[in-house]
Coordinates of C-alpha atoms and ligand atoms in Angstrom, one line a residue:
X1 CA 17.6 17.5 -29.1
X2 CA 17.6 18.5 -25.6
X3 CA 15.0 16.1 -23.3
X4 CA 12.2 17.9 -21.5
X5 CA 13.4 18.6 -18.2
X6 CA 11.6 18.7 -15.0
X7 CA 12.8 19.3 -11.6
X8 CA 10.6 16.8 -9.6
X9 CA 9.7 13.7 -11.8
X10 CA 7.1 11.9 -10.1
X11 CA 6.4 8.3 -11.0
X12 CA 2.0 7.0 -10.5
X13 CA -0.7 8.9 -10.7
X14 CA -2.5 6.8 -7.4
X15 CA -3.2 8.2 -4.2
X16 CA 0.6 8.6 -2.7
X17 CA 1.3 10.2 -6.4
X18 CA -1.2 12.7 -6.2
X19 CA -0.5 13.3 -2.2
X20 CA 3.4 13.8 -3.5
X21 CA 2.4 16.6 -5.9
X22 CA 0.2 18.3 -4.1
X23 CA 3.2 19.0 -1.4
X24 CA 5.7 19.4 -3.9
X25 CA 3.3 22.4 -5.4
X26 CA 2.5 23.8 -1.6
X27 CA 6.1 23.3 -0.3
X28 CA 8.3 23.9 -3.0
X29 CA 6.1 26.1 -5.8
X30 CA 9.1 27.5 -7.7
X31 CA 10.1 23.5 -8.8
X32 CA 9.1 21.8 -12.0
X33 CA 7.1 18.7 -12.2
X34 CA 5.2 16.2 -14.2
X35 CA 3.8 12.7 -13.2
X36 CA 4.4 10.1 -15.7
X37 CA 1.6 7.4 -14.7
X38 CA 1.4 4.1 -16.7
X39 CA -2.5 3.8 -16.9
X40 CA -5.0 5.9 -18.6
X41 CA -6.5 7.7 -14.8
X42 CA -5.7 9.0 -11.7
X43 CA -6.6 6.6 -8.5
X44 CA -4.1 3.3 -8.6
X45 CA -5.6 0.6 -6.4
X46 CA -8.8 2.4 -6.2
X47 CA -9.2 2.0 -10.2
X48 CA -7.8 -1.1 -10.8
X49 CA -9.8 -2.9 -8.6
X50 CA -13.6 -3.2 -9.2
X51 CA -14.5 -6.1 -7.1
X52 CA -18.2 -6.3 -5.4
X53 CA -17.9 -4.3 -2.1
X54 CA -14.2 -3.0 -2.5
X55 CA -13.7 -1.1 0.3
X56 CA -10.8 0.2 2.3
X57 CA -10.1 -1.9 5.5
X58 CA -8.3 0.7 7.5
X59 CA -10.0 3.8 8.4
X60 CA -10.0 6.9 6.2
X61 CA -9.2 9.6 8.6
X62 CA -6.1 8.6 8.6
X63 CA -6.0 6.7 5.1
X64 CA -7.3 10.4 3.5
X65 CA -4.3 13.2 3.4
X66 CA -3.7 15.0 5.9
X67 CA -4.1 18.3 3.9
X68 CA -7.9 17.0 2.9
X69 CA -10.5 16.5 5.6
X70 CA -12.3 12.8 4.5
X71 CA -15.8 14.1 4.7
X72 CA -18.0 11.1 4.4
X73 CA -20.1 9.6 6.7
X74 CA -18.2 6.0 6.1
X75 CA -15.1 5.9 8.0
X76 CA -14.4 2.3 6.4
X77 CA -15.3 3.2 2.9
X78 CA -16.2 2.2 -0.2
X79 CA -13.7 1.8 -3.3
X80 CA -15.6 4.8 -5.5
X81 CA -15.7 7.3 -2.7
X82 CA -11.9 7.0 -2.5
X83 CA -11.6 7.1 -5.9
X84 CA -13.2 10.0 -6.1
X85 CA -12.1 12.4 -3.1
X86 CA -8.5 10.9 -5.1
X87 CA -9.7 12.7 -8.1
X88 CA -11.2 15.4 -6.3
X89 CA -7.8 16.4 -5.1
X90 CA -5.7 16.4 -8.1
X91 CA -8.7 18.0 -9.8
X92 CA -8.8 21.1 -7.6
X93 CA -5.2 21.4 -7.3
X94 CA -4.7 21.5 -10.8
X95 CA -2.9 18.4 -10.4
X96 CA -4.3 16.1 -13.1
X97 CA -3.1 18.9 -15.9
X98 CA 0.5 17.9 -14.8
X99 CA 0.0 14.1 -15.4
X100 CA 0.8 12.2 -18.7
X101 CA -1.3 9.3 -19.0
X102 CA -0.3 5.9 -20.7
X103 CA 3.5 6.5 -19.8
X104 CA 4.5 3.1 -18.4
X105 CA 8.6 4.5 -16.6
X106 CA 10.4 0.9 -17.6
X107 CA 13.7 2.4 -16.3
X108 CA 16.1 5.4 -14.9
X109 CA 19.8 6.2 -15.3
X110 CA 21.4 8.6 -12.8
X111 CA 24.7 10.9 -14.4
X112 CA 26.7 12.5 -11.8
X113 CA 28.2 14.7 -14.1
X114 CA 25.0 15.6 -15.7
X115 CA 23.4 16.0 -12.2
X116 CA 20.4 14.4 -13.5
X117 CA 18.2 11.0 -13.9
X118 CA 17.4 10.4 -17.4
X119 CA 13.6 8.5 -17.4
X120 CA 12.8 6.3 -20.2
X121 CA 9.0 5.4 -20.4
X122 CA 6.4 3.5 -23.3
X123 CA 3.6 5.0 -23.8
X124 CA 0.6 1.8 -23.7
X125 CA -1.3 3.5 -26.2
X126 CA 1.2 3.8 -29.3
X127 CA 4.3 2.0 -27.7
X128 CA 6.3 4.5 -28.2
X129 CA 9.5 5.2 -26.1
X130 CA 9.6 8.1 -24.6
X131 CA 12.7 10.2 -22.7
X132 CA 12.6 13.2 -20.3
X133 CA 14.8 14.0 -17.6
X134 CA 14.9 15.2 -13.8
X135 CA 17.1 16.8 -11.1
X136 CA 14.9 14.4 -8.4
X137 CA 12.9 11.5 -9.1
X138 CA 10.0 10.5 -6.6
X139 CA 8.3 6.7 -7.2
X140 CA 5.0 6.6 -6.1
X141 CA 4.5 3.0 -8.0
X142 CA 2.8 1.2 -5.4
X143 CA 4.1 -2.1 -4.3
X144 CA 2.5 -4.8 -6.4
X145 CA 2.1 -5.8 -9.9
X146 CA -1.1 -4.6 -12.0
X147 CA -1.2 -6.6 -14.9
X148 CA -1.9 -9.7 -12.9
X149 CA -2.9 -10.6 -9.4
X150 CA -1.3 -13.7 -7.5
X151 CA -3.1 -17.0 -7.8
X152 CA -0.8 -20.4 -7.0
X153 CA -0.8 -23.5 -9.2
X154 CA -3.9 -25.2 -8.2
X155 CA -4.9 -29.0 -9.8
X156 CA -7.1 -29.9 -12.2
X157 CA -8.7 -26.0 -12.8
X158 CA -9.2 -26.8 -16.9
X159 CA -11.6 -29.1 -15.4
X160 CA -14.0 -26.9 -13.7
X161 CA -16.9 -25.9 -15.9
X162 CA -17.8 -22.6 -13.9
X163 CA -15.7 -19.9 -13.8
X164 CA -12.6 -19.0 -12.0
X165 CA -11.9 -15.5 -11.4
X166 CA -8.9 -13.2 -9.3
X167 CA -10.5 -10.1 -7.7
X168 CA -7.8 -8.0 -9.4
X169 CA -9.6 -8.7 -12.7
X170 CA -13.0 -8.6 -11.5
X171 CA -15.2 -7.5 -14.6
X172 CA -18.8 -6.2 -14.4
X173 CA -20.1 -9.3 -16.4
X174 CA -19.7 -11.6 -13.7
X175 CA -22.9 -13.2 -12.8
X176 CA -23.5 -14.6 -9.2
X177 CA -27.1 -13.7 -8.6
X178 CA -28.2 -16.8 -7.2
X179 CA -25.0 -18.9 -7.8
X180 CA -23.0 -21.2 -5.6
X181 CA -19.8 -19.2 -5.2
X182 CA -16.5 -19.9 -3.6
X183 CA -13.9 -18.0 -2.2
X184 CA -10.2 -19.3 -1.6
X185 CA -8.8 -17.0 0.8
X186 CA -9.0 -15.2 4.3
X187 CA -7.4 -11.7 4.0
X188 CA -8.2 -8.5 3.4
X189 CA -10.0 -9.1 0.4
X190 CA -12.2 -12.5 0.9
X191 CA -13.5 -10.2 4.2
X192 CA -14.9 -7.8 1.7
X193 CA -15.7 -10.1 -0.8
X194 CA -17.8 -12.9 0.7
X195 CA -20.8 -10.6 2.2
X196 CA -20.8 -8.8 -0.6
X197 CA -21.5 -11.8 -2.7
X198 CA -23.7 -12.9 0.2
X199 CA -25.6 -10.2 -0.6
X200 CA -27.1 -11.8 -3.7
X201 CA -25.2 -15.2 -4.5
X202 CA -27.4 -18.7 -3.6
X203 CA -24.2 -19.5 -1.2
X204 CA -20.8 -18.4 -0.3
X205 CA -18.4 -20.5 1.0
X206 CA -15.1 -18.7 2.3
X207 CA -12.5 -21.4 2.0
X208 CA -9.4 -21.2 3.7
X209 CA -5.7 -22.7 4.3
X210 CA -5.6 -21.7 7.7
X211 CA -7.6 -18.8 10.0
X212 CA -6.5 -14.7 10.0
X213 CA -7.8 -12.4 12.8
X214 CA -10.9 -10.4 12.3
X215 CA -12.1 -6.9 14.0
X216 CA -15.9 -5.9 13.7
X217 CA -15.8 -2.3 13.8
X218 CA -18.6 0.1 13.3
X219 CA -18.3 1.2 9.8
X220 CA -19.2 4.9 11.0
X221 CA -17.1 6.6 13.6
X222 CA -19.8 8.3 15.9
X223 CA -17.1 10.7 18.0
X224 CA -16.6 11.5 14.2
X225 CA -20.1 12.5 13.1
X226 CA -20.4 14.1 16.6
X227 CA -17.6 16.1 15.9
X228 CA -18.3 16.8 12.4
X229 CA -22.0 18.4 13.8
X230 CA -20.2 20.6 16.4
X231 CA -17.0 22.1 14.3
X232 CA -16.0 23.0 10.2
X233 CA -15.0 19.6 8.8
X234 CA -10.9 21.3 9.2
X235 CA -10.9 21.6 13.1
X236 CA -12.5 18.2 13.4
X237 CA -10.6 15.9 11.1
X238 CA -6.9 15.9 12.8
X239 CA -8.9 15.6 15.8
X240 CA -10.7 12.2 14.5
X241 CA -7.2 11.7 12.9
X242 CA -4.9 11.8 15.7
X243 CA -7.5 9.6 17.6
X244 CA -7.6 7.0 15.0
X245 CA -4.1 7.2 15.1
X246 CA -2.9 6.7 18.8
X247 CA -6.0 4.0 18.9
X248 CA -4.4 2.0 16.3
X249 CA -0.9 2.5 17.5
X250 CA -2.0 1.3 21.4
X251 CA -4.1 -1.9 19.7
X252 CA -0.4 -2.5 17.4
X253 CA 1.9 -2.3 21.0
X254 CA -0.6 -4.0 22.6
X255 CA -0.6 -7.2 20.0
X256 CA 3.1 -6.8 20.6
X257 CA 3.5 -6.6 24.3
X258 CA 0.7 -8.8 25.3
X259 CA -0.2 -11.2 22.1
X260 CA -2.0 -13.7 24.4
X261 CA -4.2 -11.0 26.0
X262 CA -5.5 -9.3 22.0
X263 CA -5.9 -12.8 21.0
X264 CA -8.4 -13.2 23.6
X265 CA -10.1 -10.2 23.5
X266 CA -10.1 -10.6 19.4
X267 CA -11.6 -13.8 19.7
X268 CA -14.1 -13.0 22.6
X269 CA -15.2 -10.7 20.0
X270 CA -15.5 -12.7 17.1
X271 CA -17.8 -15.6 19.2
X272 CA -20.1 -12.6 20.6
X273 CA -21.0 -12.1 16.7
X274 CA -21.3 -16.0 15.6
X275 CA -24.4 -18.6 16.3
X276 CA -23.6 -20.4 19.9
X277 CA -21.7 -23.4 19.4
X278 CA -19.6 -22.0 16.1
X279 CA -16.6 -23.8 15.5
X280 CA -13.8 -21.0 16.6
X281 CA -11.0 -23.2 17.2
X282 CA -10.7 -24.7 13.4
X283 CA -12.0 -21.2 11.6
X284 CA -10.8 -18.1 13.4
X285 CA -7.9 -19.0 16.0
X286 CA -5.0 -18.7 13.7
X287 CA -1.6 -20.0 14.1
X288 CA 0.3 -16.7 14.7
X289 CA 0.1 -13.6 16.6
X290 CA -2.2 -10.4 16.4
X291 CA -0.4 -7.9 14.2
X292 CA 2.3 -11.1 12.4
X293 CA 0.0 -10.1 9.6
X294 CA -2.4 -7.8 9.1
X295 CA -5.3 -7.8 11.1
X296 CA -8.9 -7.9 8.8
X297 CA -11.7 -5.2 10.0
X298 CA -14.9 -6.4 9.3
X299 CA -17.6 -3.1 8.9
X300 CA -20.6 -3.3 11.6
X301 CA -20.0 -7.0 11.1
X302 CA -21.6 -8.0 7.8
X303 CA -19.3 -11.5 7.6
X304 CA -20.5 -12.6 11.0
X305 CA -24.0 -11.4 10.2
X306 CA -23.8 -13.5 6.6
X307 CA -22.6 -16.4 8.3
X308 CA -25.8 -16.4 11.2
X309 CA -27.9 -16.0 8.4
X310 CA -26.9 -19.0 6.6
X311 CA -25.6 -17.3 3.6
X312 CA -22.0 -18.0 4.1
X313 CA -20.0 -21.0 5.3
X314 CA -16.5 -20.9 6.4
X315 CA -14.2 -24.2 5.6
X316 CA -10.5 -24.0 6.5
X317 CA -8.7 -26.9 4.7
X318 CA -6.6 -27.4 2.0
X319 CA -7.5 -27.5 -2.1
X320 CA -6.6 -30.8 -3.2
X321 CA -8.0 -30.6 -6.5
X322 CA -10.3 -28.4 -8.5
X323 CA -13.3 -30.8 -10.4
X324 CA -15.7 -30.5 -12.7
X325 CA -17.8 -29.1 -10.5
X326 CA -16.1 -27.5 -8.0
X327 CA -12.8 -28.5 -5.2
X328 CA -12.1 -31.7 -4.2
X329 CA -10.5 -31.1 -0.5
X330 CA -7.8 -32.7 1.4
X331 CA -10.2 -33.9 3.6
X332 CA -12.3 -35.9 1.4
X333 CA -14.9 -32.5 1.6
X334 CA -16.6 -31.5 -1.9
X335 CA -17.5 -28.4 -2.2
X336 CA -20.0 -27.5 -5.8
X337 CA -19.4 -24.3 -6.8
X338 CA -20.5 -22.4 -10.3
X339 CA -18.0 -19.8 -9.7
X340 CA -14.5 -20.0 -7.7
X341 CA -12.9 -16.4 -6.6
X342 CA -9.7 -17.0 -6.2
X343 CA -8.7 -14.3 -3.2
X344 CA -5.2 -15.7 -3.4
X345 CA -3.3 -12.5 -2.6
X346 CA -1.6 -10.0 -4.6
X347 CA 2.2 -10.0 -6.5
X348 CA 4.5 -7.5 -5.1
X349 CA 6.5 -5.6 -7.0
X350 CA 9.3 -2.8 -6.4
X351 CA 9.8 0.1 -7.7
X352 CA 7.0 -0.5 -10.3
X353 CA 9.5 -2.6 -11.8
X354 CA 11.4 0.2 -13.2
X355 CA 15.3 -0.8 -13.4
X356 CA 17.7 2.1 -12.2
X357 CA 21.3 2.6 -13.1
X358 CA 23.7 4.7 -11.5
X359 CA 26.2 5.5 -13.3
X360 CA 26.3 2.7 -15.4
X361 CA 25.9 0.7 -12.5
X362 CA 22.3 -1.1 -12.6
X363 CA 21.0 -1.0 -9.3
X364 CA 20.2 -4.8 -7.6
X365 CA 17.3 -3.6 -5.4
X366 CA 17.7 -6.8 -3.0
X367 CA 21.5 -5.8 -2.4
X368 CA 20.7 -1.6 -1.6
X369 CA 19.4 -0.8 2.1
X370 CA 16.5 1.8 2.3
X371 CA 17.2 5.1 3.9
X372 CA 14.3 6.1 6.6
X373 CA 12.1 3.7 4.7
X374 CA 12.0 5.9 2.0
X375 CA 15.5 6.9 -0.1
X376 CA 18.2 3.8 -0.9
X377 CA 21.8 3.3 0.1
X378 CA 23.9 4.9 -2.9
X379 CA 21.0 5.8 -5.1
X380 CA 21.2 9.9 -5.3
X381 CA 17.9 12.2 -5.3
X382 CA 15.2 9.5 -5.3
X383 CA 12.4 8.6 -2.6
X384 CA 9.5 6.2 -3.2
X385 CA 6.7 6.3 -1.1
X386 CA 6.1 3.1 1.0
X387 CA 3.4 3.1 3.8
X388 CA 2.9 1.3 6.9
X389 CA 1.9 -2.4 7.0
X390 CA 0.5 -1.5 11.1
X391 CA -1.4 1.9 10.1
X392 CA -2.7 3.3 6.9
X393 CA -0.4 3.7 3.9
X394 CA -1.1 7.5 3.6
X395 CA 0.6 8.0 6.8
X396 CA 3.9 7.2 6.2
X397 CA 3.6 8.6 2.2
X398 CA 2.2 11.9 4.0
X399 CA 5.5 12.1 6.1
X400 CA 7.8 10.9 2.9
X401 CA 6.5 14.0 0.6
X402 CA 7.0 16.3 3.4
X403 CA 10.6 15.2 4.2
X404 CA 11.5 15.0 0.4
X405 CA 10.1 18.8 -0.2
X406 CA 12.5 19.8 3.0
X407 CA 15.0 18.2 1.6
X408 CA 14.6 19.8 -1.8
X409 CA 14.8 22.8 0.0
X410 CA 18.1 22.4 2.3
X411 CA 19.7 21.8 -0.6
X412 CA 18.5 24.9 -2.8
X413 CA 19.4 26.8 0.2
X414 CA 22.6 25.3 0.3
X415 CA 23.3 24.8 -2.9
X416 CA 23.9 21.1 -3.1
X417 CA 22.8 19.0 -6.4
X418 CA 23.0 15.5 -5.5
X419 CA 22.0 13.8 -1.9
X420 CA 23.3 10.2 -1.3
X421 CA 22.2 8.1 1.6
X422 CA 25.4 6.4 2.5
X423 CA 25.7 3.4 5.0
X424 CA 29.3 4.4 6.3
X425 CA 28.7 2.1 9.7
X426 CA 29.7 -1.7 9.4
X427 CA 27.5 -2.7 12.4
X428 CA 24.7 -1.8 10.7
X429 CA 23.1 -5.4 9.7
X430 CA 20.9 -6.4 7.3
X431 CA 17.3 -7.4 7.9
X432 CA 14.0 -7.8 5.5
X433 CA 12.4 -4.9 4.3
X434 CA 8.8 -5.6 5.7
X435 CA 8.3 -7.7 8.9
X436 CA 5.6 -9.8 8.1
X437 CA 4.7 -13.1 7.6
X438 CA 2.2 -12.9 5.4
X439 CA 2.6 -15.6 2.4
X440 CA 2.4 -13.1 0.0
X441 CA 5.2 -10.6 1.5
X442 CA 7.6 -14.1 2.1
X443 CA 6.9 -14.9 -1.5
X444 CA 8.7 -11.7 -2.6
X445 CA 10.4 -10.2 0.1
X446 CA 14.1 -11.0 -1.6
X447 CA 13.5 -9.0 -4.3
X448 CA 12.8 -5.8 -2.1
X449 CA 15.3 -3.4 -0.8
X450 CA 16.5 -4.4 3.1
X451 CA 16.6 -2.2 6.1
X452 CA 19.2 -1.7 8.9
X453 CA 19.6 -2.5 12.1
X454 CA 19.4 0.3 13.3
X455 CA 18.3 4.2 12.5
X456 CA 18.2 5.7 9.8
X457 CA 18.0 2.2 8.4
X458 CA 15.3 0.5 10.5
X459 CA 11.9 0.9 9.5
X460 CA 9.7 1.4 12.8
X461 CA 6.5 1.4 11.6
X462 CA 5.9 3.8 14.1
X463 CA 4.0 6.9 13.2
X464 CA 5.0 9.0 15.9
X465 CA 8.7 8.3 15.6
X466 CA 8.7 8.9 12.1
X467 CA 6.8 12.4 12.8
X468 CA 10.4 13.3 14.7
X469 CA 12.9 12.4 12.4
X470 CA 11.2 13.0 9.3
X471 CA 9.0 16.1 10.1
X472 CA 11.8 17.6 12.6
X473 CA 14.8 15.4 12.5
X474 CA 18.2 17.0 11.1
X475 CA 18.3 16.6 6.9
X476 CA 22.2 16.4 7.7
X477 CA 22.4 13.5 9.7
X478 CA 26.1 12.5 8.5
X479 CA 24.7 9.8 7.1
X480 CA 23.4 11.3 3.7
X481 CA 25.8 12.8 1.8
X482 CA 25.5 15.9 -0.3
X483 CA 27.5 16.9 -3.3
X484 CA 27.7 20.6 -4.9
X485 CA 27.5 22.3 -7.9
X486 CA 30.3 24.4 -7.0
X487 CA 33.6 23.0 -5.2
X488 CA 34.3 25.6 -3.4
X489 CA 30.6 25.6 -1.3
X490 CA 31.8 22.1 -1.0
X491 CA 34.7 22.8 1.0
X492 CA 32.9 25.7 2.8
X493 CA 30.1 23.7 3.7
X494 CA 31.3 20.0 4.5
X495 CA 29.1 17.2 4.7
X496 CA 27.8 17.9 8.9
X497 CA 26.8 15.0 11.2
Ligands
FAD1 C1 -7.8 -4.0 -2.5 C2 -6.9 -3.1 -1.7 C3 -7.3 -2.4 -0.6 C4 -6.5 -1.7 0.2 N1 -6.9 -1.0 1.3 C5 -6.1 -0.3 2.1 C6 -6.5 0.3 3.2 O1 -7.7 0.3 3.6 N2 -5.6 1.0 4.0 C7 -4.3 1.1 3.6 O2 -3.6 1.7 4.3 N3 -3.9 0.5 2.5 C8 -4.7 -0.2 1.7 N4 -4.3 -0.8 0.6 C9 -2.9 -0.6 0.1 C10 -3.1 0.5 -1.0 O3 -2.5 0.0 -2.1 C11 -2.6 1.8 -0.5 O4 -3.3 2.3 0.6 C12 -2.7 3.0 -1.5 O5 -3.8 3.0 -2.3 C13 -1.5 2.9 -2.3 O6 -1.4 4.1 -3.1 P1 -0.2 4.3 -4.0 O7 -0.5 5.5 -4.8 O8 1.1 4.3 -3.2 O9 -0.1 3.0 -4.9 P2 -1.2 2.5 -6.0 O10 -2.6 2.7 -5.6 O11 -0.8 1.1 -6.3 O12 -0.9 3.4 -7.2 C14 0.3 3.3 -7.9 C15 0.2 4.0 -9.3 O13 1.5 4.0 -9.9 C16 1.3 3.6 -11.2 N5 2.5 2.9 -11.7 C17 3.1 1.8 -11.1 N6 4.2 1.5 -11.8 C18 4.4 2.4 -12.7 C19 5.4 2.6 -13.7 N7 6.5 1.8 -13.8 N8 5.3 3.7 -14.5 C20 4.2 4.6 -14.4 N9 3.3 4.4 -13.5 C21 3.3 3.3 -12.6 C22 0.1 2.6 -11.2 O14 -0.5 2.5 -12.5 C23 -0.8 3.3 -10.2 O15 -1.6 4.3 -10.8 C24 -5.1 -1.6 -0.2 C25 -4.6 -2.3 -1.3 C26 -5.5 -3.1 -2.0 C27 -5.0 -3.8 -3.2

């Protein structure tokens, strides 16, 4: 039996997934797809994760697509309104008819001969293996693992007689009302987490290993709603966009040109918020640089505002052990707790953890080289969508569907069937795949893919550059490679630099 064959094969069902097909249908209509997507509903990270006051922490004119005006007031918003302008999306689109639900990809063999990727998946709900094939394959997977969040090997936990929990598996159950809680951790996620808590938990007590930076920004942008009153929400969002944008790319050169000077502004900030007297040095100076890791924004302020209100403590020392009623510091410190939220960080994973083959040849991920942050050294037709770690993740994936769709297109036009990056340049060297020294990216960062020195290997995490080369730059840049169906285009049309 012949497998079901699709053109476009795209691989998640969360926001990048559901950005990917909506350009794929605008861009290229005449091309086949389907989106094989391993849980049972659209949205990715804003499903999985149910946590009290999940929220984005970058802003969502620029975090939304850049087809669909973000409409809400809330320019930092909360986890269901993503969710559902997600849904909303694929919904009107028609895109949600085209996904297949429960179809977990666990790997992906390229034939040259065949022209084509042959995609093996198992379905969760009957565990059955199922096989179609496609001419492009497109992994919108995320970067981390779902089926379990990152938590390290602390002492002693089968002592504690509360409860332990990871916000990745928060469940609605969870009863804090009135309870001592802590939370181990000063990312992202304990920045949402602790007011939210705050809100109706006797105590919070953020604990942490050592200090991150925090921004209080207002959680509604006011040129925004201005904007919004004046013109149709289509006119004003790339406006808000595009200032969101060059704001956040000024505060990222900034960190990066003058560290000392954003540190002291960041932290000026931070002590205008806290009681006089506040201990700045131990709990929010931290060791590295703005922008070494990802800067936490903080809505209208609500941890500062939970901390001068007594409802949440910060302690930044080291777990030594966990007790029967609570942690046991380094220190000597107790701290009693009746429930421990372990904000530890997240796993990362590539690729969904789907293994590729080419040509019998099973791909090592850590040993390929990503192509403009987005296709892999010797891996024909396949992207994966990847955002930026200085700007929201929809940015980059925006730009990635829109250069795969051209690139679809060039070679329809031209009549190729298989595009290979190919590092033909020896200088080229290797370096990591993200630039961050966040524990959770050095935890994994050899499994990932690398980047180049140099273009189109290096990743710039630059949102304007990448506009250039993906949304203009020349699809034959020498460096990929095209093959055609028939030899004698081939020799007609050689490969151009
Ligand atoms: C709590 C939290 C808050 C965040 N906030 C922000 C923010 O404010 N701004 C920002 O820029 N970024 C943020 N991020 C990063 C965030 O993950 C991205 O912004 C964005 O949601 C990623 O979308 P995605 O579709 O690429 O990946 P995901 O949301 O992870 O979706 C991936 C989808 O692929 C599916 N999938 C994975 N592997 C397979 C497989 N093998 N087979 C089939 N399906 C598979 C998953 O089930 C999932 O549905 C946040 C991340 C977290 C965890």
């Amino acid at each position: 039996m012949p497998l079901e064959h699709f053109d476009v094969l795209i691989v998640g069902a969360g926001l990048s997934g559901i950005g990917a097909a909506y350009h794929l249908q605008s861009r290229c209509p005449g091309k086949t797809y389907a989106i094989l997507e391993a849980r049972e509903g659209i949205g990715g990270t804003w499903d999985l994760f149910r946590y009290p006051g999940i929220r984005s922490d970058s802003d969502m004119y620029t975090l939304g697509y850049s087809f669909r005006p973000w409409e809400d007031a809330k320019s930092l918003a909360d986890g269901p309104s993503i969710l559902s302008y997600v849904r909303q999306t694929a919904q009107e689109a028609g895109i949600d008819e085209r996904i297949r639900f429960n179809h977990r990809v666990v790997s992906a063999e390229w034939s040259t001969a065949d022209g084509r990727w042959t995609v093996e998946a198992t379905r969760g709900d009957t565990e059955e293996a199922v096989r179609v094939s496609c001419t492009f394959l497109l992994i919108c997977s995320g970067y981390y693992r779902y089926d379990e969040g990152y938590t390290p090997e602390f002492e002693g936990t089968d002592r504690f007689a509360g409860r332990i929990v990871h916000p990745q598996h928060w469940t609605d159950d969870i009863d804090y009302a009135g309870k001592r809680v802590v939370v181990i951790g000063s990312g992202a996620t304990a920045a949402t987490l602790v007011p939210a808590l705050a809100r109706s938990a006797g105590h919070v007590t953020m604990l942490q290993r050592s200090p991150g930076y925090f921004v209080s920004l207002p959680s509604e942008d006011a040129i925004a709603r201005a904007l919004r009153r004046a013109l149709p929400a289509r006119a004003a969002y790339p406006i808000v966009r595009w200032k969101n944008v060059l704001l956040t790319m000024l505060s990222f050169q900034l960190s990066r040109r003058r560290p000392g000077m954003v540190r002291s502004l960041m932290q000026k900030g931070v002590a205008s918020r806290l009681p006089p007297g506040f201990d700045i040095d131990t709990h929010f100076n931290p060791r590295y640089d703005p922008w070494d890791q990802r800067v936490c924004l903080v809505p209208d302020g609500d941890l500062f505002s939970a901390i001068c209100d007594g409802r949440v403590s910060v302690v930044t020392d080291r777990i030594d052990t966990f007790t029967e009623r609570g942690l046991r510091l380094v220190s000597g410190e107790e701290l009693e707790a009746d429930l421990i939220v372990t904000a530890t960080g997240l796993n990362l994973l590539a690729l969904g953890g789907m293994r590729l083959t080419v040509d019998g040849r099973q791909v090592d991920l850590s040993q390929t080289m990503g192509y403009k942050g987005m296709m892999l050294g010797g891996v024909p037709n396949m992207a994966m969508t990847f955002g930026y770690t200085n700007a929201s993740w929809t940015l980059k994936c925006d730009l990635t569907c829109r250069y795969v769709c051209r690139l679809l297109n060039h070679m329809d036009a031209r009549g190729y069937r298989q595009c290979t990056p190919q590092n033909l340049d020896p200088s080229v060297t290797e370096e990591p795949f993200i630039d961050f020294s966040s524990s959770y990216v050095l935890r994994s960062i050899d499994k990932f893919p690398k980047q180049g020195s140099r273009a189109p290997w290096r990743l710039y995490q630059n949102y304007a550059l990448d506009i250039l080369t993906l949304k203009f730059g020349a699809i034959e840049d020498g460096t990929m490679q095209f093959a055609s169906t028939l030899p004698a285009v081939a020799t007609a049309e050689p490969v151009a630099a």
